[in-house]
Coordinates of C-alpha atoms in Angstrom, one line a residue:
Chain A
M196 CA 0.0 0.0 0.0
K197 CA 1.4 3.4 -1.0
K198 CA 0.8 6.8 0.6
N199 CA -1.5 7.9 -2.2
D200 CA -3.8 5.0 -1.6
I201 CA -4.3 6.1 2.0
I202 CA -4.8 9.7 0.9
V203 CA -7.5 8.7 -1.6
I204 CA -9.3 6.5 1.0
V205 CA -9.2 9.2 3.6
L206 CA -10.4 11.9 1.2
V207 CA -13.3 9.8 -0.1
A208 CA -14.3 8.9 3.5
F209 CA -14.3 12.6 4.4
L210 CA -16.3 13.4 1.3
A211 CA -18.9 10.8 2.2
L212 CA -19.0 12.0 5.8
G213 CA -19.4 15.6 4.6
I214 CA -22.2 14.8 2.1
G215 CA -23.9 12.4 4.6
G216 CA -23.5 14.8 7.5
Y217 CA -24.9 17.7 5.4
Y218 CA -28.0 15.6 4.5
F219 CA -28.5 14.4 8.0
A220 CA -28.2 17.9 9.5
T221 CA -30.4 19.6 7.0
R222 CA -33.1 17.0 6.7
T223 CA -36.6 18.2 7.7
E224 CA -39.9 16.6 8.3
S225 CA -43.2 18.4 7.9
K226 CA -46.6 17.7 9.4
N227 CA -48.3 18.0 6.0
A228 CA -45.8 16.3 3.8
K229 CA -47.1 14.6 0.7
V230 CA -45.8 11.7 -1.3
V231 CA -45.3 12.5 -4.9
I232 CA -45.3 9.5 -7.3
E233 CA -43.8 10.0 -10.7
V234 CA -43.7 7.6 -13.6
N235 CA -41.4 8.2 -16.5
G236 CA -41.0 11.9 -15.4
Q237 CA -44.8 12.5 -15.4
L238 CA -46.7 13.1 -12.2
Y239 CA -48.7 9.9 -11.4
K240 CA -50.3 10.6 -8.1
E241 CA -49.9 12.7 -4.9
V242 CA -51.0 11.3 -1.6
N243 CA -50.7 12.5 2.0
L244 CA -47.8 10.9 4.0
Y245 CA -50.0 10.6 7.1
E246 CA -52.9 8.8 5.6
D247 CA -52.2 5.1 5.9
Q248 CA -52.9 3.4 2.6
K249 CA -51.6 1.2 -0.2
V250 CA -51.1 2.8 -3.6
E251 CA -51.0 0.6 -6.7
I252 CA -48.8 2.1 -9.4
E253 CA -49.5 0.8 -12.8
T254 CA -47.1 1.8 -15.6
S255 CA -48.0 2.1 -19.2
N256 CA -46.2 -1.1 -20.1
N257 CA -48.3 -3.2 -17.7
H258 CA -46.0 -3.3 -14.8
K259 CA -47.2 -2.9 -11.2
N260 CA -45.7 -1.6 -8.0
V261 CA -47.3 -1.3 -4.7
L262 CA -46.4 1.6 -2.4
E263 CA -47.4 1.3 1.3
I264 CA -47.9 4.4 3.4
K265 CA -48.0 3.7 7.1
D266 CA -47.4 5.9 10.2
G267 CA -45.8 8.6 8.2
Y268 CA -43.4 6.3 6.3
A269 CA -43.6 5.3 2.7
S270 CA -42.1 2.1 1.3
M271 CA -42.4 0.0 -1.8
V272 CA -43.8 -3.4 -0.8
E273 CA -44.3 -5.0 -4.2
A274 CA -42.7 -4.7 -7.6
D275 CA -42.9 -7.1 -10.5
C276 CA -39.4 -6.3 -11.6
S277 CA -36.4 -8.7 -11.6
D278 CA -34.0 -6.8 -9.3
Q279 CA -36.4 -5.9 -6.4
I280 CA -34.0 -3.1 -5.4
C281 CA -36.8 -0.6 -4.7
V282 CA -38.5 -3.1 -2.4
H283 CA -35.4 -3.4 -0.3
Q284 CA -34.9 0.4 -0.1
R285 CA -35.6 1.7 3.3
A286 CA -38.9 3.6 4.1
I287 CA -38.9 7.3 3.4
H288 CA -40.1 10.0 5.7
Y289 CA -38.0 13.1 5.6
N290 CA -38.5 15.8 3.0
G291 CA -36.7 15.1 -0.2
E292 CA -36.1 11.4 0.4
T293 CA -36.7 9.1 -2.6
I294 CA -37.4 5.6 -3.6
V295 CA -36.6 4.7 -7.2
C296 CA -37.5 1.8 -9.3
L297 CA -35.2 2.0 -12.3
P298 CA -36.7 -0.8 -14.4
H299 CA -40.1 0.9 -14.3
L300 CA -38.9 4.5 -14.1
I301 CA -40.9 5.1 -11.0
M302 CA -39.8 7.7 -8.6
V303 CA -41.4 8.3 -5.2
T304 CA -40.4 11.5 -3.3
V305 CA -41.5 13.0 0.0
Q306 CA -42.2 16.7 -0.4
S307 CA -43.3 19.2 2.2
D308 CA -46.3 21.3 1.5
E309 CA -44.7 24.3 3.0
E310 CA -44.0 26.1 -0.3
Y311 CA -47.7 26.1 -0.9
S312 CA -48.5 27.5 2.5
V313 CA -46.0 30.3 2.0
D314 CA -47.6 31.1 -1.3
S315 CA -51.1 31.2 0.2
V316 CA -49.8 33.6 2.9
A317 CA -48.3 35.8 0.2
N318 CA -51.5 35.8 -1.7
Chain B
M793 CA -2.3 -12.7 -31.6
S794 CA -0.5 -15.7 -30.3
S795 CA -2.4 -18.8 -29.3
K796 CA -1.2 -18.4 -25.7
K797 CA -2.7 -14.9 -25.6
T798 CA -5.9 -16.1 -27.1
A799 CA -6.2 -18.9 -24.5
T800 CA -5.4 -16.4 -21.7
F801 CA -8.1 -14.1 -22.9
G802 CA -10.6 -16.9 -23.1
V803 CA -9.8 -17.9 -19.5
L804 CA -10.1 -14.4 -18.2
V805 CA -13.4 -13.7 -20.0
A806 CA -14.8 -16.9 -18.7
L807 CA -13.7 -16.1 -15.1
A808 CA -15.2 -12.6 -15.3
F809 CA -18.4 -14.1 -16.6
I810 CA -18.5 -16.7 -13.8
F811 CA -17.8 -14.1 -11.2
S812 CA -20.6 -11.9 -12.4
Y813 CA -22.9 -15.0 -12.2
V814 CA -21.8 -15.8 -8.7
E815 CA -22.4 -12.2 -7.7
S816 CA -25.9 -12.3 -9.2
T817 CA -26.8 -15.4 -7.1
I818 CA -25.9 -13.7 -3.8
P819 CA -28.9 -11.8 -2.5
F820 CA -27.1 -8.6 -1.6
N821 CA -29.6 -5.9 -1.0
F822 CA -28.8 -3.0 1.2
A823 CA -30.9 0.0 1.4
V824 CA -29.1 1.7 -1.4
P825 CA -29.5 0.9 -5.1
G826 CA -26.3 0.5 -7.1
M827 CA -24.3 -1.2 -4.5
K828 CA -22.3 -4.1 -5.9
L829 CA -19.7 -6.4 -4.5
G830 CA -17.9 -6.1 -7.8
F831 CA -16.4 -9.6 -8.0
A832 CA -15.9 -9.3 -11.7
N833 CA -13.7 -6.3 -11.2
I834 CA -11.1 -8.6 -9.8
I835 CA -10.5 -9.9 -13.3
V836 CA -10.4 -6.5 -14.9
L837 CA -8.0 -5.4 -12.2
V838 CA -5.8 -8.5 -12.6
T839 CA -5.8 -8.1 -16.4
L840 CA -4.8 -4.5 -16.1
Y841 CA -1.8 -5.5 -14.1
L842 CA -0.9 -8.6 -16.0
L843 CA -1.5 -7.7 -19.6
G844 CA -2.2 -4.0 -19.9
S845 CA -4.9 -1.5 -20.2
K846 CA -6.0 -2.3 -23.8
E847 CA -6.5 -5.9 -22.8
A848 CA -8.4 -5.0 -19.6
F849 CA -10.7 -2.7 -21.6
V850 CA -11.6 -5.6 -24.0
I851 CA -12.2 -8.0 -21.1
S852 CA -14.4 -5.5 -19.3
M853 CA -16.5 -4.7 -22.4
I854 CA -16.9 -8.4 -23.5
R855 CA -18.0 -9.2 -19.9
I856 CA -20.6 -6.5 -19.8
I857 CA -22.1 -7.4 -23.1
L858 CA -22.1 -11.1 -22.3
V859 CA -23.6 -10.7 -18.9
G860 CA -26.1 -8.1 -20.1
F861 CA -27.5 -10.5 -22.7
T862 CA -27.4 -13.5 -20.4
F863 CA -28.6 -12.2 -17.0
G864 CA -29.9 -8.8 -17.7
N865 CA -31.4 -6.7 -20.5
L866 CA -30.4 -3.6 -22.5
N867 CA -31.6 -1.4 -19.6
T868 CA -29.3 -3.0 -17.0
M869 CA -26.5 -3.2 -19.6
M870 CA -26.6 0.6 -19.9
Y871 CA -25.9 1.0 -16.2
S872 CA -23.2 -1.6 -16.3
L873 CA -21.7 0.0 -19.3
A874 CA -21.6 3.5 -17.6
G875 CA -20.1 2.0 -14.4
G876 CA -17.7 -0.2 -16.3
L877 CA -16.4 2.5 -18.6
L878 CA -15.9 5.1 -15.9
S879 CA -14.3 2.6 -13.5
F880 CA -12.0 1.3 -16.2
A881 CA -10.9 4.8 -17.4
V882 CA -10.2 5.8 -13.8
M883 CA -8.3 2.6 -13.0
A884 CA -6.2 2.8 -16.2
L885 CA -5.3 6.5 -15.5
A886 CA -4.5 5.8 -11.8
K887 CA -2.2 2.9 -12.8
R888 CA -0.4 5.0 -15.4
F889 CA 0.0 7.8 -12.9
D890 CA 2.0 5.3 -10.9
G891 CA 1.4 6.8 -7.5
F892 CA -1.0 4.1 -6.5
S893 CA -0.7 0.5 -5.6
I894 CA -3.2 -2.1 -6.8
W895 CA -5.2 -1.3 -3.7
G896 CA -5.7 2.3 -4.5
V897 CA -6.5 1.5 -8.1
S898 CA -9.1 -1.0 -7.0
V899 CA -10.7 1.5 -4.6
L900 CA -10.9 4.2 -7.2
G901 CA -12.4 1.7 -9.7
A902 CA -15.0 0.6 -7.2
I903 CA -16.0 4.1 -6.3
F904 CA -16.3 5.3 -9.9
H905 CA -18.2 2.2 -10.8
N906 CA -20.9 3.3 -8.3
V907 CA -20.6 6.9 -9.3
G908 CA -21.1 6.1 -12.9
Q909 CA -24.2 4.1 -12.3
V910 CA -25.8 6.7 -10.1
A911 CA -25.0 9.4 -12.7
V912 CA -26.8 7.4 -15.4
A913 CA -29.8 6.9 -13.0
M914 CA -29.9 10.6 -12.3
L915 CA -29.9 11.3 -16.1
V916 CA -32.6 8.7 -16.8
L917 CA -34.8 9.9 -14.0
Q918 CA -34.0 13.6 -14.5
T919 CA -33.4 14.1 -10.8
S920 CA -30.6 15.2 -8.5
A921 CA -32.3 13.5 -5.5
L922 CA -30.2 10.4 -5.9
I923 CA -27.1 12.3 -4.7
G924 CA -28.3 11.4 -1.2
Y925 CA -27.1 7.8 -2.0
L926 CA -23.6 8.9 -2.7
P927 CA -22.2 8.8 0.8
F928 CA -23.3 5.1 1.2
L929 CA -21.9 4.3 -2.2
L930 CA -18.6 6.0 -1.5
V931 CA -18.1 4.2 1.8
F932 CA -19.1 0.9 0.4
G933 CA -16.8 1.5 -2.6
I934 CA -13.9 1.9 -0.2
I935 CA -14.6 -1.3 1.6
S936 CA -15.3 -3.5 -1.5
G937 CA -12.4 -1.8 -3.3
V938 CA -9.9 -2.7 -0.5
V939 CA -11.1 -6.3 -0.4
I940 CA -10.9 -6.6 -4.2
G941 CA -7.5 -4.9 -4.1
I942 CA -6.2 -7.6 -1.7
V943 CA -7.6 -10.5 -3.7
G944 CA -6.4 -8.8 -7.0
A945 CA -2.8 -8.4 -5.6
E946 CA -2.6 -12.0 -4.5
L947 CA -4.0 -13.3 -7.8
T948 CA -1.7 -11.1 -9.9
K949 CA 1.3 -12.4 -8.0
R950 CA 0.4 -16.0 -8.6
L951 CA -0.9 -15.7 -12.1
R952 CA 2.2 -14.0 -13.2
V953 CA 4.2 -17.1 -12.3
I954 CA 1.7 -19.5 -13.8
L955 CA 1.1 -17.6 -17.0
K956 CA 4.7 -16.4 -17.3
V957 CA 3.6 -12.9 -18.5

């Protein structure tokens, strides 16, 4: 092992720590967060993060995913794809967190409704 | 191309292919998409050190195309290709730069493989949200890169004697 190897490892570790720490420190949760489901870049459905339910997502090429929303956390519980990566992703809760299903081009994001309330106050 | 070289190439492609298969049979799902153990990278790494960058590039590309058609589809192949190309380019450059040992080259390769895949996913999904996965992928890249570096170093040492290259 050479000195440069160590330098690269330490630098990358700090970079990871920095990005991770930044995300952890700046993450926010909001009482009226919504779950935005997009398929192929198009808005599919928006649901409340605090209304327990199961959402079936059907894509145009006959694929199906099931998103479960429970106790303020959203997770993918079913997907008829081969890799099942989205099913294994952890539940999302904080603003900006995402679950992606690459084979079906599905993206689920938690978004706060705060922008809208600011707008309504301004109006 | 000498017959010895042809045979060596065949063995290396077969090994890379089998390593990819073994990796695909291990249920390895952490919370983050794009995490790979990167067994097949052992072969690319060893080829890079034993034969050279041109040869390593060929092995890497043949492996991705073979594995893509056998176990995946064009979609998964696109991600492998992005990861594979970026990782290869970085490893070849790092080796030429001569400041790194096989460990460092392996770590850089693992990290950029993950970065390449996430970058393509971000392009496909038109989102920057996936950057949140990067810390996990970087840390995991270090760990798998070091492990593969150790295995790669041992293999290179032994294969150099056996293959007399």
